[in-house]
PDB file of C-alpha atoms in Angstrom:
ATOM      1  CA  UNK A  96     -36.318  57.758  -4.567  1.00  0.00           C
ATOM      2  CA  UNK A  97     -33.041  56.165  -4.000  1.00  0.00           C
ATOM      3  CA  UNK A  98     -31.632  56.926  -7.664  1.00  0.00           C
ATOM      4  CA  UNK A  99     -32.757  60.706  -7.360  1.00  0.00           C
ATOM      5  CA  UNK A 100     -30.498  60.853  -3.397  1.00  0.00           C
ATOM      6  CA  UNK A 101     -27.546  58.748  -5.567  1.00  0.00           C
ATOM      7  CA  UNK A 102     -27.631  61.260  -8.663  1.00  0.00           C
ATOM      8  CA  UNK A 103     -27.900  64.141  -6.124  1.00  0.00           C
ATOM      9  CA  UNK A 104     -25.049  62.957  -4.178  1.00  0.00           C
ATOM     10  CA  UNK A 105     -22.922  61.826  -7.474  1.00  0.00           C
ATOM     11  CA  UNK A 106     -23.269  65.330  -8.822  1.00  0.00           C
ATOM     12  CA  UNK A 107     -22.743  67.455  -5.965  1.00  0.00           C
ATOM     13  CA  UNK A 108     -19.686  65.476  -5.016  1.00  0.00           C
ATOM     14  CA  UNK A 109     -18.263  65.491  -8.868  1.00  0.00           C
ATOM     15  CA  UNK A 110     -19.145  68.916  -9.505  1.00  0.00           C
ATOM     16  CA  UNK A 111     -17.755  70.010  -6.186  1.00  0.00           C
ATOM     17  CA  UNK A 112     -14.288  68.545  -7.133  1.00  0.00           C
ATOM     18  CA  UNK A 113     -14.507  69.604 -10.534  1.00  0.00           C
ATOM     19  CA  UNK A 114     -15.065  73.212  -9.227  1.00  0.00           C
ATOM     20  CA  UNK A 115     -11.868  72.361  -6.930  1.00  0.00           C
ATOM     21  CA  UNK A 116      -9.719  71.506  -9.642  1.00  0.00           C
ATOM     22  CA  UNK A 117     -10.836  74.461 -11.905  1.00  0.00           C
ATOM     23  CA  UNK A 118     -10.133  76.788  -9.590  1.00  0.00           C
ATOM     24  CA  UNK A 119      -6.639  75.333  -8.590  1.00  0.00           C
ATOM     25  CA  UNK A 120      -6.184  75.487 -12.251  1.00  0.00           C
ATOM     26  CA  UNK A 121      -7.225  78.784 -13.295  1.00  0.00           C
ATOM     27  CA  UNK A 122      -5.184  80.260  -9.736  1.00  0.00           C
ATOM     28  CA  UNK A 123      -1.978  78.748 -11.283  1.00  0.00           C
ATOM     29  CA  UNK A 124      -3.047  79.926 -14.922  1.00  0.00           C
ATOM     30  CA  UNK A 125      -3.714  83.792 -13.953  1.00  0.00           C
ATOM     31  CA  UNK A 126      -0.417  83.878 -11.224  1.00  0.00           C
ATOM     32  CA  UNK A 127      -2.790  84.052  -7.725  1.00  0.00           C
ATOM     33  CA  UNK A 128      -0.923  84.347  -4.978  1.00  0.00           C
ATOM     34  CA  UNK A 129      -0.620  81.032  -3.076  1.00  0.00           C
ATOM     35  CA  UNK A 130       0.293  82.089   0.025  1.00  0.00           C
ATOM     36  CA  UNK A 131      -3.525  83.232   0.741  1.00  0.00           C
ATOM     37  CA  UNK A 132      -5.808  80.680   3.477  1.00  0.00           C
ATOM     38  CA  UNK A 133      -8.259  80.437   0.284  1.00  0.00           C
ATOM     39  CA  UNK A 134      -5.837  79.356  -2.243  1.00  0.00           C
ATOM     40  CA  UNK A 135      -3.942  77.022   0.467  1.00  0.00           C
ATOM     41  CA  UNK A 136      -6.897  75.440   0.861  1.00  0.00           C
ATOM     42  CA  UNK A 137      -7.678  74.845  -2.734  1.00  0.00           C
ATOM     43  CA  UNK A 138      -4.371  72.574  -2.842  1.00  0.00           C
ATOM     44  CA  UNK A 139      -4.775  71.019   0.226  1.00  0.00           C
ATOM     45  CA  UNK A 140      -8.224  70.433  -0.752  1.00  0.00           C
ATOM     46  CA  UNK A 141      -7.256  69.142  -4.384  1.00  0.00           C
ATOM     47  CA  UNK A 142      -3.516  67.376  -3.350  1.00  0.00           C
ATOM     48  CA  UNK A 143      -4.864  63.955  -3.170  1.00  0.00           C
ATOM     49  CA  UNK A 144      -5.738  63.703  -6.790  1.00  0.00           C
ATOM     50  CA  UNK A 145      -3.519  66.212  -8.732  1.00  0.00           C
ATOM     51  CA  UNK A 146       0.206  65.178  -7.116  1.00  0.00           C
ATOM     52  CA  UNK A 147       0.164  61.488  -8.198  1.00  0.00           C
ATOM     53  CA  UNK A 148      -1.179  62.713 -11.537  1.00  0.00           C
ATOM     54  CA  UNK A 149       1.256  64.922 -11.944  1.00  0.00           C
ATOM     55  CA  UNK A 150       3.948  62.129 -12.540  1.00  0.00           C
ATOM     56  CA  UNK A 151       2.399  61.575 -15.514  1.00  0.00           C
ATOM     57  CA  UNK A 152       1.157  63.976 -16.825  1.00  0.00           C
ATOM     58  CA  UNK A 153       3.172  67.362 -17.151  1.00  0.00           C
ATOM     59  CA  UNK A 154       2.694  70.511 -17.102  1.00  0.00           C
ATOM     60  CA  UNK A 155       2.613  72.203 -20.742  1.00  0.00           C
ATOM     61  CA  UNK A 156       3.782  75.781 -20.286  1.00  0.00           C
ATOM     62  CA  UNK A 157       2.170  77.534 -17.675  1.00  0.00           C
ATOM     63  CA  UNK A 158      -0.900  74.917 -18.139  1.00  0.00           C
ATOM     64  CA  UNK A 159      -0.949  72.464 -15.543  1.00  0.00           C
ATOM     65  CA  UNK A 160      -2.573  69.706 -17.531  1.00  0.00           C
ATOM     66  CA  UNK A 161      -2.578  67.235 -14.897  1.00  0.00           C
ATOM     67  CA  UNK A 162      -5.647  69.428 -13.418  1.00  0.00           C
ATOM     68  CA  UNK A 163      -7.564  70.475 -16.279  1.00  0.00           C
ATOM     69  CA  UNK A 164      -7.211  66.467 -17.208  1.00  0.00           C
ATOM     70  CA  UNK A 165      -8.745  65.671 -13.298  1.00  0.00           C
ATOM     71  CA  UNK A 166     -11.780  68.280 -14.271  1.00  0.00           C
ATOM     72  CA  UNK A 167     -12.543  66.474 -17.538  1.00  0.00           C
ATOM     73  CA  UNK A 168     -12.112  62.802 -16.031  1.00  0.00           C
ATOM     74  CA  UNK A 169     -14.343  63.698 -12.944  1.00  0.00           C
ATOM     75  CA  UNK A 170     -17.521  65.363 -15.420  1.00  0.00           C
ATOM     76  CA  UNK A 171     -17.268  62.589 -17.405  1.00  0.00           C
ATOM     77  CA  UNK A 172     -17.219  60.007 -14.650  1.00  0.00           C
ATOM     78  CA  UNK A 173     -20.405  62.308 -13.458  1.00  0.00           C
ATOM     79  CA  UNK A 174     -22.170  61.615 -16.918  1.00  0.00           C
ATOM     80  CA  UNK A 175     -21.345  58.427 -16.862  1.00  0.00           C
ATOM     81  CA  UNK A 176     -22.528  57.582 -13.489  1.00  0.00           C
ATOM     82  CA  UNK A 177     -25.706  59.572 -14.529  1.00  0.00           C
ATOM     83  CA  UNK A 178     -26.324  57.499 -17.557  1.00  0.00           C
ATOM     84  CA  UNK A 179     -25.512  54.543 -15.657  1.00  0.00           C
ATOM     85  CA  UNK A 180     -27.608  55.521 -12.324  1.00  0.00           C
ATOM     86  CA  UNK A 181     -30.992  56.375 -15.299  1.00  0.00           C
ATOM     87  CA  UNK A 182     -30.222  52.415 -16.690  1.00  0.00           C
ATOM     88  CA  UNK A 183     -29.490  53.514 -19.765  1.00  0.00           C
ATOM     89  CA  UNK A 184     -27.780  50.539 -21.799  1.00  0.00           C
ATOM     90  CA  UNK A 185     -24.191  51.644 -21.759  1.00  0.00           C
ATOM     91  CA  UNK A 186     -22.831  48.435 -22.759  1.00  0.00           C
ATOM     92  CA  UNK A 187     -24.506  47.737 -25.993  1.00  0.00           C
ATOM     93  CA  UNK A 188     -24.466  51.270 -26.982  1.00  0.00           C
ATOM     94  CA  UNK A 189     -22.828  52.438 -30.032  1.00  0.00           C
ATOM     95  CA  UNK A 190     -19.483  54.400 -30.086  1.00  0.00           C
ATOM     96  CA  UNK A 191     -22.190  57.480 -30.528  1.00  0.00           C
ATOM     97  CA  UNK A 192     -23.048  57.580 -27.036  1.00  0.00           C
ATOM     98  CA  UNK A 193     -19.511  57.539 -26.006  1.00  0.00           C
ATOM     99  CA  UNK A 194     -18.591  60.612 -27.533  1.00  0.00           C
ATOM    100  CA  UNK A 195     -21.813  62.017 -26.570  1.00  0.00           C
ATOM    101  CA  UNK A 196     -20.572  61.794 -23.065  1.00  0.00           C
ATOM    102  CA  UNK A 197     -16.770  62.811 -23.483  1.00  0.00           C
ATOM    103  CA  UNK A 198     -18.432  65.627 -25.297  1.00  0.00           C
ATOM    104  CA  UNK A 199     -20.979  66.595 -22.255  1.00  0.00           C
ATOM    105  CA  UNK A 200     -18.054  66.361 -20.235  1.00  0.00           C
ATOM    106  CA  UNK A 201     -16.167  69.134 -22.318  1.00  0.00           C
ATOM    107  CA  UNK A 202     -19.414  71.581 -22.278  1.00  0.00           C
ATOM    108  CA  UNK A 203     -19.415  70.972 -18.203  1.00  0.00           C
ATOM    109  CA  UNK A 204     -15.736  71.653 -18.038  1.00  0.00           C
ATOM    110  CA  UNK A 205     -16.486  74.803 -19.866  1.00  0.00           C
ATOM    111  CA  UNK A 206     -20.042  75.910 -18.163  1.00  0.00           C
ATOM    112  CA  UNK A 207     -18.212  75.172 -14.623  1.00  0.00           C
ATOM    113  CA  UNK A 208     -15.749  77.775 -15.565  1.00  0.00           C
ATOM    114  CA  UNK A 209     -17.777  80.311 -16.933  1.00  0.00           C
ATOM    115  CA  UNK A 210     -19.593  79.894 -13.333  1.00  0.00           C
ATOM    116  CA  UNK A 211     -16.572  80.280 -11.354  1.00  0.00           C
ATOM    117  CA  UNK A 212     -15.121  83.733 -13.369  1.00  0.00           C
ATOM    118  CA  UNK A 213     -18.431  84.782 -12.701  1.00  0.00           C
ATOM    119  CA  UNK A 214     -18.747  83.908  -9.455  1.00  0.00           C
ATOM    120  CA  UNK A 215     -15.299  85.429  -8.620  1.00  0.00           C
ATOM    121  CA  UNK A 216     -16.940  88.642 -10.714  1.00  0.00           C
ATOM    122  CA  UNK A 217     -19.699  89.119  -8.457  1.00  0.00           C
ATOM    123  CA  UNK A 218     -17.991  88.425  -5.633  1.00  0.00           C
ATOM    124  CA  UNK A 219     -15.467  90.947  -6.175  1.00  0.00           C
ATOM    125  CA  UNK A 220     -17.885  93.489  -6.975  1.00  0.00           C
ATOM    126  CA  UNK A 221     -19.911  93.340  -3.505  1.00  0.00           C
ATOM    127  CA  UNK A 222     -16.736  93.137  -1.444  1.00  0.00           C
ATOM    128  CA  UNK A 223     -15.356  96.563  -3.269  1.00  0.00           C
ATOM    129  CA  UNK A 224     -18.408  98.138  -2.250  1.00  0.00           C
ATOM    130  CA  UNK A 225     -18.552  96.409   1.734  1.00  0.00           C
ATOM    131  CA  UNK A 226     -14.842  95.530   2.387  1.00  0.00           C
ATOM    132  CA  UNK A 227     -12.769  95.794  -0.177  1.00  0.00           C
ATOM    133  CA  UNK A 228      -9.131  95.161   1.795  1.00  0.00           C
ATOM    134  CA  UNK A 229     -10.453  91.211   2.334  1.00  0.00           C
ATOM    135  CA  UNK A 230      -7.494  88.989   2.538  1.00  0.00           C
ATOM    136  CA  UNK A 231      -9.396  87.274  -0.383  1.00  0.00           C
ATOM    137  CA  UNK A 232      -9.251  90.363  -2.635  1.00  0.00           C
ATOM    138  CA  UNK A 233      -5.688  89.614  -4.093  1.00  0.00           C
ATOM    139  CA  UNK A 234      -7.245  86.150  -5.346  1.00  0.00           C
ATOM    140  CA  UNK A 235     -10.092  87.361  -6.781  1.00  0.00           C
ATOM    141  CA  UNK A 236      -8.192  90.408  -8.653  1.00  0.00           C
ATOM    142  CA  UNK A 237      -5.906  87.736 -10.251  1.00  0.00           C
ATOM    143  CA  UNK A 238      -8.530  85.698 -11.401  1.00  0.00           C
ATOM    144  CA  UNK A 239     -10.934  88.661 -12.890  1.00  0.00           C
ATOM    145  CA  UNK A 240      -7.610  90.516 -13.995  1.00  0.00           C
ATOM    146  CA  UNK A 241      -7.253  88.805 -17.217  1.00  0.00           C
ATOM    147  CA  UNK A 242     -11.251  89.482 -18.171  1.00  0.00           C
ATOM    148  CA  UNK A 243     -12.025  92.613 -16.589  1.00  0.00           C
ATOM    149  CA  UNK A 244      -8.584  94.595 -17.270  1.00  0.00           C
ATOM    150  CA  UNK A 245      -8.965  94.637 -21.108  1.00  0.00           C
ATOM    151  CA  UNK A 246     -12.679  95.623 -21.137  1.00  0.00           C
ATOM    152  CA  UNK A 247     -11.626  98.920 -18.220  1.00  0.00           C
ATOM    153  CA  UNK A 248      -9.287 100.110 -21.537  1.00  0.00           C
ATOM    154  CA  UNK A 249     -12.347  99.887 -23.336  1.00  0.00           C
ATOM    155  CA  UNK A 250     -15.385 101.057 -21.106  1.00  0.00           C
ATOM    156  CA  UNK A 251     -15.433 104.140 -19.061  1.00  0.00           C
ATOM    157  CA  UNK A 252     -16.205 104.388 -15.401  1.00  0.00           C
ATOM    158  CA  UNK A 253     -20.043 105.974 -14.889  1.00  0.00           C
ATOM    159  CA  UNK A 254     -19.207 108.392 -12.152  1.00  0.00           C
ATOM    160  CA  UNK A 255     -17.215 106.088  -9.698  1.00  0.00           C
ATOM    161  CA  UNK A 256     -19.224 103.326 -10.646  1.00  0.00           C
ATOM    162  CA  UNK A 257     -17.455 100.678 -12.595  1.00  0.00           C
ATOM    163  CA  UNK A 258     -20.040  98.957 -15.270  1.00  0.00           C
ATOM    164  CA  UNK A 259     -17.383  96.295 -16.202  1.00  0.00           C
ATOM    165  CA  UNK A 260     -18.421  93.408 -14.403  1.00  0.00           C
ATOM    166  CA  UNK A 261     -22.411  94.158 -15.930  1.00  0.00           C
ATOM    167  CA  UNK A 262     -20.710  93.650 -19.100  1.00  0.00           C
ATOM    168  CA  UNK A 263     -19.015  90.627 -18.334  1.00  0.00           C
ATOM    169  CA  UNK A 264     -22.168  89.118 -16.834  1.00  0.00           C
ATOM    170  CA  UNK A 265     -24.071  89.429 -19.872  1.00  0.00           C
ATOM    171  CA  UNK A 266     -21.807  88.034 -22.040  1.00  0.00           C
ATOM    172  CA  UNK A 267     -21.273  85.070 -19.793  1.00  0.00           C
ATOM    173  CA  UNK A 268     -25.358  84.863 -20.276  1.00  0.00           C
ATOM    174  CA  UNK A 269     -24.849  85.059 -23.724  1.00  0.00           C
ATOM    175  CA  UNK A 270     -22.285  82.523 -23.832  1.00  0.00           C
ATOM    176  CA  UNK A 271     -24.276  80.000 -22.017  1.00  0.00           C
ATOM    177  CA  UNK A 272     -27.382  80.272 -23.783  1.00  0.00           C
ATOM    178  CA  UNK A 273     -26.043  80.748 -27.606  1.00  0.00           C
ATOM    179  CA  UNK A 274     -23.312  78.642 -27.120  1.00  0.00           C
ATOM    180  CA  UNK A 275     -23.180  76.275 -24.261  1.00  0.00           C
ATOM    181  CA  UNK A 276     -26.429  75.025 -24.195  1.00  0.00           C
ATOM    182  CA  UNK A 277     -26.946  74.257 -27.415  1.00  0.00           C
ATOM    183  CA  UNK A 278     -24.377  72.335 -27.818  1.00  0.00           C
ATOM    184  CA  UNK A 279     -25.482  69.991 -24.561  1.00  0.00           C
ATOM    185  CA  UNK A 280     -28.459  69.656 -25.838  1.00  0.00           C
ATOM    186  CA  UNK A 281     -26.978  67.941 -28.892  1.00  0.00           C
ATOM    187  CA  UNK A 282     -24.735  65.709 -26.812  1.00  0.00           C
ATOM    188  CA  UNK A 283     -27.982  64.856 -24.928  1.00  0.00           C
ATOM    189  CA  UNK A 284     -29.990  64.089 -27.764  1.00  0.00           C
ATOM    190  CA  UNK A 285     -27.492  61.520 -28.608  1.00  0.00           C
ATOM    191  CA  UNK A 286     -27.886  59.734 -25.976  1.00  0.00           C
TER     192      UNK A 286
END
């Protein structure tokens, strides 16, 4: 009963700051502005961790590695402490299991940000239809611009009805299950 309140609390914290980070990283990455409560609270929120990073480990471009870097370190320190939490043997393991985690911790990295595009989908989609002047609209139209923008060229609107984000969603589905998952259940199996 304990372990299943420690692995509970060990991945909603880690994933939680994961998400954080992501999100910090893809607002920099698609040009959000930063002077919106939602993105100012992102930093704040991620500060702690990403400045003394930072010192260390530059930005490449318009990639701020020093985040993306926090997101990977934090999912693996999640599978690790999962492993670790289950008493799985990590000591006399072989160098298998290792990069069975590191790899786990790249899917997670890359299912967490499917989730948040989609999320950020979504969530622009039912505040266009109830309030679509939200202070948080300018965020969410940078981060869907660079997905949703080249399939509009491509898709026309049904009536007023735009069936772009349906599109997106099922590829994100489509992603996850054909791609994603698959390849965490191989990292799992190896451990």
């Amino acid at each position: 009963m304990i372990t299943n309140a420690l692995l509970f609390l060990l991945r909603t914290l880690l994933d939680l700051f994961t998400l954080a980070v992501l999100l910090r990283f893809y607002l920099q990455l698609t040009g959000a502005p930063f002077q919106n409560p939602a993105s100012q609270a992102i930093v704040v929120l991620t500060n702690f961790a990403v400045k003394p990073l930072r010192r260390f480990i530059p930005s490449w471009g318009k990639l701020d590695l020093s985040t993306l870097l926090l997101a990977y370190f934090s999912q693996f320190l999640l599978q690790l402490g999962i492993q670790w939490l289950r008493d799985f043997p990590l000591l006399v393991a072989g160098q298998a299991v290792w990069g069975a985690l590191l790899g786990l911790a790249l899917i997670k990295v890359f299912e967490l940000s499917i989730y948040i595009f989609l999320f950020a989908v979504f969530l622009q989609a039912i505040l266009s239809w109830i309030n679509p002047y939200t202070p948080i609209t300018s965020v969410l139209d940078a981060l869907t611009r660079p997905i949703l923008n080249p399939l509009r060229k491509r898709i026309p609107m049904a009536g007023r009805v735009d069936l772009t984000p349906l599109v997106v969603f099922i590829c994100a589905q489509l992603l996850l299950i054909l791609l994603i998952s698959p390849l965490e259940q191989q990292f799992t199996s190896l451990l």
